[in-house]
């Protein structure tokens, strides 16, 4: 499942992402905003998405678990959008089990998904054009975690901070 969230600055781009996900055959759940509201707050949507993404990991592998250890299971991902992309990433990373990052290029998101097991992508609505955003989202969804020992070791070191 792909979970989506955006504040007012990311609302229009989130609606585009929904159409791309449908086009690509992905199931998704919109966690808000459900309408444009210039006074909404990005942490509300970031934590709604991050909590949803983290839940299957905790249920299948134990509290704070990660699929980075090579376990089999359904992997949920999230896409968050705000003006900078950074605010939603900061908020999402407060949720145990989340590895959120802001990406501005296909190469950057590919490396982060492959090496850091990125499970929430944050996009800047103000600094990312629609064509780039589409390529970034598609790459995020298609790139699998490498499972290389060195990457597992590094992700596990990050997980240790959550204890």
Coordinates of N, CA and C in Angstrom, one line a residue:
X1 N 0.8 -1.2 0.0 CA 0.0 0.0 0.0 C 0.9 1.2 0.0
X2 N 0.5 2.2 -0.8 CA 1.2 3.5 -0.8 C 0.3 4.5 -0.1
X3 N 0.8 5.2 0.9 CA 0.1 6.2 1.7 C 0.6 7.6 1.2
X4 N -0.4 8.5 1.0 CA -0.1 9.8 0.5 C -0.5 10.9 1.5
X5 N 0.2 11.9 1.6 CA -0.2 13.1 2.4 C 0.5 14.4 1.9
X6 N -0.2 15.5 2.1 CA 0.3 16.8 1.7 C -0.4 17.9 2.4
X7 N 0.3 18.9 2.6 CA -0.4 20.1 3.2 C -0.9 21.0 2.0
X8 N -1.3 22.2 2.3 CA -1.8 23.1 1.2 C -0.8 23.4 0.1
X9 N 0.4 23.5 0.4 CA 1.4 23.8 -0.6 C 1.7 22.5 -1.5
X10 N 1.4 21.4 -1.0 CA 1.6 20.1 -1.8 C 0.4 19.5 -2.3
X11 N -0.8 20.1 -2.0 CA -2.1 19.5 -2.3 C -2.2 19.2 -3.8
X12 N -2.0 20.2 -4.7 CA -2.2 20.0 -6.1 C -1.3 18.9 -6.6
X13 N 0.0 18.9 -6.2 CA 0.9 17.8 -6.7 C 0.5 16.4 -6.1
X14 N -0.1 16.4 -4.9 CA -0.6 15.1 -4.4 C -1.7 14.6 -5.3
X15 N -2.5 15.4 -5.8 CA -3.6 15.0 -6.6 C -3.1 14.4 -7.9
X16 N -2.0 15.0 -8.4 CA -1.3 14.4 -9.6 C -0.7 13.0 -9.3
X17 N -0.1 12.9 -8.1 CA 0.5 11.6 -7.7 C -0.5 10.6 -7.7
X18 N -1.7 10.9 -7.2 CA -2.8 9.9 -7.2 C -3.1 9.4 -8.6
X19 N -3.2 10.3 -9.5 CA -3.5 9.9 -10.9 C -2.4 9.0 -11.5
X20 N -1.1 9.3 -11.1 CA 0.0 8.5 -11.6 C -0.1 7.1 -11.0
X21 N -0.4 7.0 -9.7 CA -0.4 5.7 -9.0 C -1.5 4.8 -9.6
X22 N -2.6 5.5 -10.0 CA -3.7 4.7 -10.6 C -3.2 4.2 -12.0
X23 N -2.6 5.1 -12.7 CA -2.0 4.8 -14.1 C -1.1 3.6 -14.0
X24 N -0.3 3.6 -12.9 CA 0.8 2.5 -12.7 C 0.2 1.3 -12.1
X25 N -1.0 1.3 -11.7 CA -1.6 0.1 -11.0 C -1.3 -0.1 -9.6
X26 N -1.0 1.0 -8.9 CA -0.7 0.9 -7.4 C -1.9 1.2 -6.6
X27 N -2.1 0.5 -5.5 CA -3.1 0.8 -4.5 C -2.6 1.9 -3.6
X28 N -3.4 2.9 -3.3 CA -3.0 4.0 -2.4 C -4.1 4.4 -1.5
X29 N -3.7 5.0 -0.4 CA -4.7 5.6 0.5 C -4.2 7.0 0.8
X30 N -5.1 7.9 0.6 CA -4.9 9.4 0.8 C -5.1 9.6 2.3
X31 N -4.1 10.1 3.0 CA -4.2 10.5 4.4 C -4.4 12.0 4.7
X32 N -4.7 12.7 3.6 CA -5.0 14.1 3.7 C -3.8 15.0 3.2
X33 N -4.1 16.2 3.0 CA -5.3 17.0 3.2 C -6.3 16.5 2.1
X34 N -7.6 16.6 2.4 CA -8.6 16.2 1.5 C -9.2 17.3 0.7
X35 N -8.9 18.5 1.1 CA -9.3 19.7 0.4 C -8.2 20.8 0.7
X36 N -8.1 21.7 -0.2 CA -7.2 22.8 0.0 C -7.6 23.7 1.2
X37 N -6.7 23.9 2.1 CA -6.9 24.7 3.3 C -5.5 25.4 3.6
X38 N -5.5 26.7 3.3 CA -4.2 27.4 3.4 C -3.7 27.5 4.8
X39 N -4.5 27.1 5.8 CA -4.1 27.2 7.2 C -3.8 25.8 7.8
X40 N -3.8 24.7 7.0 CA -3.5 23.4 7.5 C -2.0 23.3 7.9
X41 N -1.7 22.2 8.6 CA -0.3 22.1 9.1 C 0.3 20.7 8.7
X42 N 1.4 20.8 8.0 CA 2.1 19.6 7.5 C 2.4 18.5 8.5
X43 N 2.7 18.8 9.8 CA 2.9 17.6 10.7 C 1.7 16.7 10.8
X44 N 0.5 17.2 10.6 CA -0.7 16.4 10.8 C -0.7 15.3 9.7
X45 N -0.4 15.6 8.5 CA -0.4 14.7 7.4 C 0.9 13.8 7.3
X46 N 2.0 14.4 7.7 CA 3.2 13.6 7.8 C 3.1 12.5 8.8
X47 N 2.6 12.8 10.0 CA 2.5 11.7 11.0 C 1.4 10.7 10.6
X48 N 0.3 11.1 10.0 CA -0.7 10.2 9.5 C -0.1 9.2 8.5
X49 N 0.6 9.7 7.6 CA 1.3 8.8 6.6 C 2.3 7.9 7.3
X50 N 3.2 8.5 8.1 CA 4.3 7.7 8.7 C 3.8 6.7 9.6
X51 N 2.7 7.0 10.4 CA 2.1 6.0 11.3 C 1.6 4.8 10.5
X52 N 0.9 5.1 9.4 CA 0.4 4.0 8.5 C 1.5 3.2 7.9
X53 N 2.6 3.8 7.5 CA 3.7 3.0 6.9 C 4.4 2.2 7.9
X54 N 4.5 2.7 9.1 CA 5.2 2.0 10.2 C 4.4 0.8 10.7
X55 N 3.1 0.9 10.7 CA 2.3 -0.1 11.4 C 2.5 -1.6 10.9
X56 N 2.5 -1.8 9.6 CA 2.8 -3.2 9.1 C 4.1 -3.7 9.5
X57 N 5.1 -2.9 9.6 CA 6.5 -3.3 10.0 C 6.4 -3.8 11.4
X58 N 5.8 -3.0 12.3 CA 5.7 -3.3 13.7 C 4.9 -4.6 13.9
X59 N 3.8 -4.7 13.2 CA 2.9 -5.9 13.3 C 3.6 -7.2 12.9
X60 N 4.4 -7.1 11.8 CA 5.0 -8.4 11.2 C 6.3 -8.7 11.9
X61 N 7.0 -7.7 12.4 CA 8.4 -8.0 12.9 C 8.6 -7.6 14.3
X62 N 7.6 -7.2 15.0 CA 7.7 -6.8 16.4 C 7.9 -5.3 16.4
X63 N 7.7 -4.7 17.6 CA 7.8 -3.3 17.8 C 9.1 -2.7 17.3
X64 N 9.0 -1.7 16.4 CA 10.2 -1.1 15.9 C 11.0 -1.9 14.8
X65 N 10.4 -3.0 14.4 CA 11.1 -3.9 13.4 C 11.3 -3.2 12.1
X66 N 12.1 -3.9 11.3 CA 12.4 -3.3 9.9 C 12.5 -4.5 9.0
X67 N 12.0 -4.3 7.8 CA 12.2 -5.3 6.7 C 13.6 -5.3 6.2
X68 N 14.4 -4.4 6.7 CA 15.8 -4.3 6.2 C 16.6 -5.5 6.5
X69 N 16.1 -6.3 7.4 CA 16.9 -7.5 7.8 C 16.7 -8.7 6.9
X70 N 16.0 -8.5 5.8 CA 15.8 -9.5 4.8 C 14.5 -10.3 5.0
X71 N 13.7 -10.0 6.0 CA 12.4 -10.7 6.2 C 11.5 -10.4 5.1
X72 N 10.6 -11.4 4.9 CA 9.6 -11.3 3.9 C 8.4 -10.6 4.5
X73 N 7.7 -9.8 3.8 CA 6.5 -9.2 4.3 C 6.0 -8.1 3.4
X74 N 4.8 -7.6 3.5 CA 4.3 -6.5 2.7 C 5.0 -5.3 3.2
X75 N 5.5 -4.5 2.2 CA 6.2 -3.3 2.5 C 5.3 -2.1 2.1
X76 N 4.9 -1.3 3.0 CA 4.1 -0.1 2.7 C 5.1 1.0 2.5
X77 N 4.7 1.9 1.7 CA 5.6 3.1 1.5 C 4.7 4.4 1.6
X78 N 5.3 5.5 1.8 CA 4.6 6.7 1.9 C 5.2 7.8 1.0
X79 N 4.4 8.7 0.5 CA 4.8 9.9 -0.3 C 4.2 11.1 0.4
X80 N 5.0 12.0 0.8 CA 4.6 13.2 1.5 C 5.1 14.4 0.6
X81 N 4.2 15.5 0.6 CA 4.6 16.7 -0.1 C 4.2 17.9 0.7
X82 N 5.2 18.8 0.8 CA 4.9 20.1 1.4 C 5.8 21.1 0.5
X83 N 5.8 22.3 0.9 CA 6.5 23.3 0.2 C 8.0 23.0 -0.1
X84 N 8.7 22.7 1.0 CA 10.1 22.4 0.9 C 10.4 20.9 0.8
X85 N 9.5 20.1 1.3 CA 9.7 18.6 1.4 C 10.5 18.3 2.6
X86 N 11.1 19.2 3.2 CA 11.9 19.0 4.4 C 11.0 18.9 5.7
X87 N 10.0 19.8 5.8 CA 9.2 19.7 7.0 C 8.5 18.4 7.2
X88 N 7.9 17.9 6.1 CA 7.2 16.6 6.2 C 8.2 15.4 6.6
X89 N 9.4 15.5 6.0 CA 10.5 14.5 6.3 C 10.8 14.6 7.8
X90 N 11.0 15.7 8.3 CA 11.4 15.9 9.7 C 10.3 15.3 10.6
X91 N 9.0 15.6 10.3 CA 7.9 15.1 11.1 C 7.8 13.6 11.0
X92 N 7.9 13.1 9.8 CA 7.7 11.7 9.6 C 8.8 10.9 10.3
X93 N 10.0 11.4 10.3 CA 11.1 10.7 11.0 C 11.0 10.6 12.5
X94 N 10.0 11.3 13.1 CA 9.8 11.2 14.5 C 9.0 9.9 14.8
X95 N 8.5 9.2 13.8 CA 7.7 8.0 14.0 C 8.7 6.8 13.9
X96 N 8.6 5.9 14.9 CA 9.5 4.8 15.0 C 9.4 3.9 13.8
X97 N 10.5 3.5 13.2 CA 10.4 2.6 12.0 C 10.4 3.4 10.7
X98 N 10.4 4.7 10.7 CA 10.3 5.5 9.5 C 11.7 5.9 9.1
X99 N 12.0 5.8 7.8 CA 13.2 6.3 7.2 C 12.7 7.2 6.0
X100 N 12.5 8.5 6.3 CA 12.0 9.4 5.3 C 13.1 10.3 4.9
X101 N 13.1 10.6 3.6 CA 14.1 11.5 3.0 C 13.5 12.3 1.9
X102 N 14.1 13.5 1.7 CA 13.7 14.4 0.6 C 14.5 14.1 -0.6
X103 N 13.9 14.0 -1.7 CA 14.7 13.7 -2.9 C 14.4 14.7 -4.0
X104 N 15.4 15.2 -4.7 CA 15.3 16.2 -5.8 C 15.6 15.6 -7.1
X105 N 16.1 14.4 -7.2 CA 16.4 13.8 -8.4 C 16.2 12.3 -8.4
X106 N 16.1 11.7 -9.6 CA 16.0 10.2 -9.7 C 17.2 9.5 -9.1
X107 N 18.3 10.0 -9.3 CA 19.6 9.4 -8.8 C 19.6 9.4 -7.3
X108 N 19.1 10.5 -6.7 CA 19.1 10.6 -5.3 C 18.1 9.6 -4.6
X109 N 16.9 9.6 -5.2 CA 15.9 8.7 -4.6 C 16.3 7.2 -4.8
X110 N 16.9 6.9 -5.9 CA 17.3 5.5 -6.2 C 18.4 5.1 -5.2
X111 N 19.4 6.0 -5.0 CA 20.4 5.7 -4.0 C 19.9 5.5 -2.6
X112 N 19.0 6.4 -2.2 CA 18.4 6.3 -0.8 C 17.6 5.1 -0.6
X113 N 16.7 4.7 -1.6 CA 15.9 3.5 -1.5 C 16.8 2.3 -1.5
X114 N 17.8 2.2 -2.3 CA 18.7 1.1 -2.5 C 19.6 0.9 -1.2
X115 N 20.1 2.0 -0.7 CA 21.1 2.0 0.4 C 20.5 2.1 1.8
X116 N 19.6 3.1 1.9 CA 19.0 3.4 3.2 C 17.7 2.8 3.5
X117 N 17.1 2.0 2.5 CA 15.8 1.4 2.7 C 14.7 2.5 3.0
X118 N 14.8 3.6 2.2 CA 13.8 4.6 2.3 C 12.4 4.1 2.2
X119 N 11.6 4.4 3.2 CA 10.2 4.0 3.2 C 9.2 5.1 3.1
X120 N 9.6 6.3 3.2 CA 8.8 7.5 3.0 C 9.6 8.5 2.2
X121 N 9.0 8.9 1.0 CA 9.6 9.9 0.1 C 8.9 11.2 0.4
X122 N 9.8 12.2 0.6 CA 9.3 13.6 0.8 C 9.7 14.4 -0.4
X123 N 8.7 15.2 -1.0 CA 8.9 15.9 -2.2 C 8.6 17.4 -1.9
X124 N 9.4 18.3 -2.5 CA 9.1 19.7 -2.4 C 8.2 20.1 -3.5
X125 N 7.1 20.6 -3.2 CA 6.1 21.1 -4.2 C 6.6 22.4 -4.8
X126 N 7.4 23.2 -4.0 CA 7.9 24.5 -4.5 C 9.1 24.4 -5.4
X127 N 9.9 23.4 -5.3 CA 11.1 23.3 -6.0 C 11.2 22.1 -7.0
X128 N 10.2 21.3 -7.1 CA 10.2 20.1 -8.0 C 9.1 20.3 -9.0
X129 N 9.4 20.3 -10.3 CA 8.4 20.4 -11.3 C 7.7 19.0 -11.5
X130 N 6.5 19.1 -12.1 CA 5.7 17.9 -12.2 C 6.4 16.7 -12.9
X131 N 7.1 17.0 -14.0 CA 7.8 15.9 -14.7 C 8.8 15.2 -13.8
X132 N 9.6 16.0 -13.1 CA 10.6 15.5 -12.2 C 10.0 14.7 -11.1
X133 N 8.9 15.3 -10.5 CA 8.2 14.6 -9.4 C 7.7 13.2 -9.9
X134 N 7.1 13.1 -11.1 CA 6.6 11.9 -11.6 C 7.8 10.8 -11.7
X135 N 8.9 11.2 -12.2 CA 10.0 10.3 -12.3 C 10.6 9.9 -11.0
X136 N 10.6 10.8 -10.0 CA 11.1 10.6 -8.7 C 10.2 9.6 -8.0
X137 N 8.9 9.8 -8.0 CA 7.9 8.9 -7.4 C 8.0 7.5 -8.0
X138 N 8.1 7.4 -9.3 CA 8.2 6.1 -10.0 C 9.4 5.4 -9.6
X139 N 10.5 6.1 -9.6 CA 11.8 5.4 -9.2 C 11.8 5.0 -7.7
X140 N 11.2 5.8 -6.8 CA 11.0 5.4 -5.4 C 10.3 4.1 -5.3
X141 N 9.2 4.0 -6.0 CA 8.3 2.8 -5.9 C 9.0 1.6 -6.6
X142 N 9.8 1.8 -7.6 CA 10.4 0.6 -8.3 C 11.7 0.2 -7.7
X143 N 12.4 1.0 -6.9 CA 13.7 0.6 -6.4 C 13.6 -0.1 -5.1
X144 N 14.2 -1.3 -5.0 CA 14.1 -2.2 -3.9 C 15.4 -2.0 -3.0
X145 N 15.3 -2.2 -1.8 CA 16.5 -2.1 -0.9 C 17.4 -3.2 -1.3
X146 N 18.7 -2.9 -1.4 CA 19.7 -3.9 -1.9 C 19.9 -5.1 -1.0
X147 N 19.7 -4.9 0.3 CA 20.0 -6.0 1.3 C 21.4 -6.3 1.5
X148 N 22.3 -5.5 0.9 CA 23.7 -5.7 1.1 C 24.1 -5.6 2.6
X149 N 25.0 -6.4 3.0 CA 25.3 -6.5 4.5 C 25.7 -5.1 5.0
X150 N 26.5 -4.3 4.3 CA 26.9 -3.0 4.8 C 25.7 -2.1 5.0
X151 N 24.7 -2.2 4.1 CA 23.5 -1.3 4.2 C 22.6 -1.8 5.3
X152 N 22.5 -3.1 5.5 CA 21.7 -3.6 6.6 C 22.4 -3.2 7.9
X153 N 23.7 -3.3 8.0 CA 24.4 -2.8 9.2 C 24.1 -1.4 9.5
X154 N 24.2 -0.5 8.5 CA 24.0 0.9 8.7 C 22.6 1.3 9.1
X155 N 21.6 0.6 8.4 CA 20.2 0.9 8.8 C 19.9 0.4 10.2
X156 N 20.5 -0.7 10.6 CA 20.3 -1.2 11.9 C 20.9 -0.3 13.0
X157 N 22.0 0.3 12.7 CA 22.6 1.3 13.6 C 21.6 2.5 13.8
X158 N 21.0 2.9 12.7 CA 20.0 4.0 12.9 C 18.8 3.5 13.7
X159 N 18.4 2.2 13.5 CA 17.3 1.7 14.3 C 17.6 1.7 15.8
X160 N 18.9 1.5 16.1 CA 19.3 1.4 17.5 C 19.0 2.7 18.2
X161 N 18.9 3.8 17.5 CA 18.6 5.1 18.1 C 17.1 5.1 18.6
X162 N 16.3 4.3 18.0 CA 14.8 4.3 18.3 C 14.5 3.5 19.6
X163 N 15.5 2.8 20.1 CA 15.2 2.0 21.3 C 15.0 2.8 22.6

